[in-house]
Amino acid sequence: MAPKSYILDKTDKAPIDRKDDHSTCVRVAVMLPVKKTFLYEIPDYLINEIQVGTRVTVPFKNRKVTGYVLEKGLPYPSDFQLKPLAEEVDPTPFFDKDLAMFFEWIAAYYMQPIGKVIECALPAGLNITPYKTASITDKGLGAIENMDTGSKAYRLLRWIRENPGKRFTFSVKDIYPLQKKGWIRVNYREPKKTTPLKLKFVRPVKDINPDHLLSENPDLIRAKGEKDFLEEVLASPCISLKDLTRRFKNARYLVNKWEGKGIVETYTREVYRDPAGSIITPAFSPLKLHRQQEKALRSLKQLIDKGKYASCLLFGVTGSGKTEVYIRAAEHALSLNKKIIILVPEIALSVYMESIFRDRMGDRVIIYHSKLSRGERLDQWQRMSRGEADVVIGTRSAIFAPLPNLGLIIVDEEHDLSYKQEPPPHYHARDMAVVRARMQDAVIVLGSGTPSVQSYNNCINKKFFMISMPERVTARPLPEIQIVDLKKEKDKTKRERILSPQLKREIKDTLEKGNQSILFLNRRGFHQILLCRFCGKPLKCPNCDVTLTHHITDNMLRCHYCAFHTTENSKCPSCGRSVFKPYGFGTQKLEEEVQRLFPDARTLRIDTDSIRKKNEIFRILKNFSEHKTDILIGTQLITKGYDFPGVTLVGIVAADLSLGFPDFRAGERTFQIISQVAGRSGRGNQKGKVIVQTFNPEHYAIDAAASHNYELFFEQETGLRKQLGYPPFSHLVCIRLEGNSKKHTADMASFLRTTILNVLNKWPVLKRDVQVLGPVESPISRIKGRYRWQILLKSKKTALQKHLVNEVEKLSKNSLTSNGVNFVIDVDPYNMV
């Protein structure tokens, strides 16, 4: 457990008389970016109301903020008067002692404020801490018309004009001059608090025979539909007024009428919002397990029966039946009254997995992810904490599920980068799942057909158990993978070629046979880049150091980092012309090309642009699973765990995209993406085929994926990493500096390196154990108007690394703040662009 560091929230620095021995206080984490926790006095009338995990309102400096109790029953300090808790206290706690310890461990390991960790874990909308908003004035509207479009003031005013009332994080140094000139108004706003949903219900006052009532009072029943209304209300123990008004337009009048006669009564109670999706019938549910499934399940049952912590890697090729093993292991844990958490990398996959588990286990299976509404997330959280759910399925935030008696955690597709939380706090859900399993003596299963280098290395070092499933069930062969070298492909028309002749032939042949195809391209939008025909410069986002992507559906140019958008008729910021040459392509252009080549094929696209509507992704997947779609085009959303037996062809349109990432894991990502999307093919009765289009057919990651040889990939990948000293042979911490001024940010990066070296020079013995790389500009040097520099710390000793970062943060805090530069810590970074 993390060491308990806290300070007293003082009202008077002078010593006072010691409180009586029965007085106690609580340790509270406040929902602010501070790493300390604080002591508060419990008023006598709240002694019995306060528990660990209780949400409280506390005075903090000159305002009230939300806090959560981490520890109760601490002795009252002898030297200081504590502030008491405010009266606003929730009746039931949101988490227990086990989760409190878990939150503190995460905060300590990732060096993040404990309040922000809890805020990230709990349902949104529980925090009452005010936030800043701004609105532009008439004077500001006039000023913006005459400003230089490249100036910082213009960018800020434009954002405020387009986002009135929205939360902003601009520094005081940037906002104050605009406010002083009367161009903007700054206000504080309290976020809307999420509360349980309460509905009004109608029920009979007593046991009344509907026929008797209707025959005795014929003269009273005159209104339209009144007879049907009475029959429905009197025959039900209770029915919501909302349902009645949906069926009877005069329901409120009828309820008031018969309530006045003492026949029915109304009352209000809390209800759960139902986020459950519709059932997708599993394509294959074997009654008899394959021999390798039986062996894997037997091993898992033995571990679960022991009731002790154990970590194991379920290494099963795509189509080997891992999901069935998950289900039966979960059923075994349930038979022992254990609860289960199942993590999946994508929301789309959580809907799919939920439907399979609910089909087998019923309504005690619930779903939990960030796309649920605030109210739905609150309801699901309360169901979990009250013990009304046995199995929780969700994305990375589901690792915080407040389940009592946790016995099994399953992390499907454990290698997936989606488990890494990029906005602070930068935790990794897979690694946190291992920690939580250890804390609560649970078994954790990490499942993958392409394990992460880290997890496979942990098996080699005997930290994890290895459970291998090297064959597909029912002896189905792995798909044949063919490589198309795009360097040898030439288009006589000089058009940009998206599909090679070989891939076109295979799609045509698949359609003629009545089978389905998946085309994978991990880039959304229509055109990837627009170049000015006169000056040759690309059209870039004014807030980020990235080019704008053309989206054909609304004819807009969009930034995929800050959501900036503009019309396709925009002018070149360099020469003022508005004639551009498009280059590159995304899923929208791929879809257009497929529809042009195969006009009779039923085609659907699945990416973050096409699934913005709620339940749209479910509709697309359902249509594809029911063979109402012939060709499915998509990004990485389609690579994860789906079982569509009608798919016999997978086309990987641009296998090199992930190789271009400035990251030491680029080869690993490429191998995993190719292997995973290839695994969607040939899962039915017919053999599958995969076409991989690439400019780098000789790359070891592509070659190993084509031969289904993980061991070959692992050997070459770890050989390179060992030479360079990258994980799993070291630990990394990325320190990122972000500021509004390019010069100040660069200066502070140099200052920070000097500070780090000065600290290391004080530890001559330990100095050689830490390698300092940088500072360098981040590969994307500006995002949302903030300039970015980074320093990478590499070491085999994590404790030393963390101590160094904490020391450097303390020494540099004042200098960074005065220059408007933020200090961001990312432990075990996965995205360093």
CSV table of C-alpha atoms in Angstrom, one decimal, residues 315 415 448-454 456-457 659 664-675 699-721 727-728:
chain,number,residue,atom,x,y,z
A,315,PHE,CA,-2.1,-17.4,-25.1
A,415,HIS,CA,-2.0,-6.4,-25.5
A,448,SER,CA,-4.5,-12.6,-26.2
A,449,GLY,CA,-3.6,-14.2,-29.5
A,450,THR,CA,-0.7,-11.7,-29.8
A,451,PRO,CA,0.5,-11.1,-26.2
A,452,SER,CA,2.3,-8.0,-25.3
A,453,VAL,CA,6.1,-8.4,-25.1
A,454,GLN,CA,5.8,-7.4,-21.4
A,456,TYR,CA,5.1,-12.9,-22.5
A,457,ASN,CA,8.4,-11.9,-20.8
A,659,LEU,CA,5.3,1.3,-38.6
A,664,PHE,CA,9.9,1.8,-29.9
A,665,ARG,CA,6.7,-0.3,-29.9
A,666,ALA,CA,6.0,0.4,-33.6
A,667,GLY,CA,7.0,-3.1,-34.6
A,668,GLU,CA,4.9,-4.7,-31.9
A,669,ARG,CA,1.9,-2.7,-32.8
A,670,THR,CA,2.2,-3.7,-36.5
A,671,PHE,CA,2.6,-7.4,-35.7
A,672,GLN,CA,-0.4,-7.3,-33.4
A,673,ILE,CA,-2.7,-5.3,-35.7
A,674,ILE,CA,-2.0,-7.6,-38.7
A,675,SER,CA,-2.4,-10.8,-36.7
A,699,HIS,CA,10.1,-6.0,-42.2
A,700,TYR,CA,10.4,-8.6,-39.4
A,701,ALA,CA,7.0,-7.7,-37.9
A,702,ILE,CA,5.1,-8.2,-41.2
A,703,ASP,CA,7.1,-11.3,-42.0
A,704,ALA,CA,6.4,-12.9,-38.6
A,705,ALA,CA,2.7,-12.0,-38.8
A,706,ALA,CA,2.4,-13.5,-42.3
A,707,SER,CA,3.8,-16.8,-41.0
A,708,HIS,CA,1.8,-16.8,-37.7
A,709,ASN,CA,5.0,-17.0,-35.8
A,710,TYR,CA,4.8,-15.1,-32.5
A,711,GLU,CA,8.0,-16.7,-31.2
A,712,LEU,CA,10.0,-15.4,-34.2
A,713,PHE,CA,8.6,-11.9,-33.6
A,714,PHE,CA,9.3,-12.0,-29.9
A,715,GLU,CA,12.9,-13.1,-30.4
A,716,GLN,CA,13.7,-10.3,-32.8
A,717,GLU,CA,11.8,-7.6,-31.0
A,718,THR,CA,13.3,-8.4,-27.6
A,719,GLY,CA,16.8,-8.6,-29.1
A,720,LEU,CA,16.4,-5.0,-30.4
A,721,ARG,CA,15.0,-3.7,-27.1
A,727,PRO,CA,11.0,-2.2,-21.6
A,728,PRO,CA,10.7,-4.9,-20.5
